[in-house]
CSV table of C-alpha atoms in Angstrom, one decimal:
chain,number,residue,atom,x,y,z
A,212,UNK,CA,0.0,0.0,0.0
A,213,UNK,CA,1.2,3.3,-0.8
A,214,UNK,CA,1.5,5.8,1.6
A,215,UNK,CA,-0.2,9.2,1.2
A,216,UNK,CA,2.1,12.6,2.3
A,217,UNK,CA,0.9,14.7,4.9
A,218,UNK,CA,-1.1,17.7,3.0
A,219,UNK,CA,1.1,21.1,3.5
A,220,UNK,CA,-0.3,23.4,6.1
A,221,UNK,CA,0.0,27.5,6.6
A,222,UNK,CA,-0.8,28.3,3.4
A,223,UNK,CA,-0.3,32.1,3.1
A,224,UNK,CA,-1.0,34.2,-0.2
A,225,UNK,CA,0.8,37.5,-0.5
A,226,UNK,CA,0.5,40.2,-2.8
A,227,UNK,CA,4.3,41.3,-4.3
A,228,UNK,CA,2.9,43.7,-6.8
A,229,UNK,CA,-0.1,44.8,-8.3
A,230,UNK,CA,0.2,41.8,-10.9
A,231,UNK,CA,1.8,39.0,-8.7
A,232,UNK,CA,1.0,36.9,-6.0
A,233,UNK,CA,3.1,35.0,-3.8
A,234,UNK,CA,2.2,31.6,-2.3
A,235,UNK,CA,4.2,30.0,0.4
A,236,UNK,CA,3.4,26.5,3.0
A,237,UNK,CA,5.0,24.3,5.1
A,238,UNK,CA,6.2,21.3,3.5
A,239,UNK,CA,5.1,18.4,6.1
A,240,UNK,CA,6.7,15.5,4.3
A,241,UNK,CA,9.9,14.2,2.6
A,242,UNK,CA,7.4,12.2,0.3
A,243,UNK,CA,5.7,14.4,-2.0
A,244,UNK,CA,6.7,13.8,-5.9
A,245,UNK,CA,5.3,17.5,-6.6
A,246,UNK,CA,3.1,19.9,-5.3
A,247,UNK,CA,0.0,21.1,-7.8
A,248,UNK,CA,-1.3,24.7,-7.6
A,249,UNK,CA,-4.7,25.3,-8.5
A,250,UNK,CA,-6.7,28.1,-9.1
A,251,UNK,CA,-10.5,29.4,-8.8
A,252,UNK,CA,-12.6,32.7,-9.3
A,253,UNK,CA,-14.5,31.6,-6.2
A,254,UNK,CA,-13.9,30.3,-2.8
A,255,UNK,CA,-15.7,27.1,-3.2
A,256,UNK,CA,-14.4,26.5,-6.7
A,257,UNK,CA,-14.1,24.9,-9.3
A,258,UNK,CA,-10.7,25.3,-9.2
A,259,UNK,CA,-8.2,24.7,-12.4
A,260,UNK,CA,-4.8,23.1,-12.5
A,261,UNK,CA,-2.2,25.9,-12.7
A,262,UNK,CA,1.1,24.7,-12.2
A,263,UNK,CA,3.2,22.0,-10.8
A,264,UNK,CA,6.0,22.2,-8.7
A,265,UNK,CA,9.0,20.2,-7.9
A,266,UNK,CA,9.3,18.4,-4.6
A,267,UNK,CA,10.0,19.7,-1.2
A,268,UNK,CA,9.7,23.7,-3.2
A,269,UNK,CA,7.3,25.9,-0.6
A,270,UNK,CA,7.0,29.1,-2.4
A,271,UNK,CA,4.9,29.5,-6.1
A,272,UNK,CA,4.7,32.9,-7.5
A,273,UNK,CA,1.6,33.5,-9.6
A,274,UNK,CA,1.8,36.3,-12.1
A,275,UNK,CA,0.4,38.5,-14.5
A,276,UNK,CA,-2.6,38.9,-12.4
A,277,UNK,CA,-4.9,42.1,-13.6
A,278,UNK,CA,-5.2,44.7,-11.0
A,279,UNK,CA,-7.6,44.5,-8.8
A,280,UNK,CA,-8.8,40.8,-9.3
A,281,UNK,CA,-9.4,37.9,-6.8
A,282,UNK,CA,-8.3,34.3,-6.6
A,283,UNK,CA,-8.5,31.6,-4.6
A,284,UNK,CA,-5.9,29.0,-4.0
């Protein structure tokens, strides 16, 4: 049986610019392939794949953002 990693936890979203936003978590577990970072216009979704990255990385930048607009991660 495979074991399933630990989901990451303090997930904090910080705007850098007017058109970027940083994402950063705590990586839990030295068994994650990858981490996927998806995207919604709402709260409750649905949200989209929009990236992958590589193991053990804890900070995604999302860009070219318009002004002014919300997401949810």
């Amino acid at each position: 049986i495979d074991t399933i990693p630990v989901a990451p936890e303090q997930l904090v979203a910080k705007g850098v610019s007017a058109e970027v936003i940083e994402l950063t978590w705590q990586d839990r577990t030295p068994l994650e392939t990858k981490y996927v970072i998806e995207k919604g216009a709402a709260e409750t979704g649905p949200f989209s794949e929009l990236d992958t990255t590589a193991r053990n990385v804890t900070v995604y930048r999302d860009s070219l953002l318009a002004e002014g607009s919300t997401h949810y991660y």
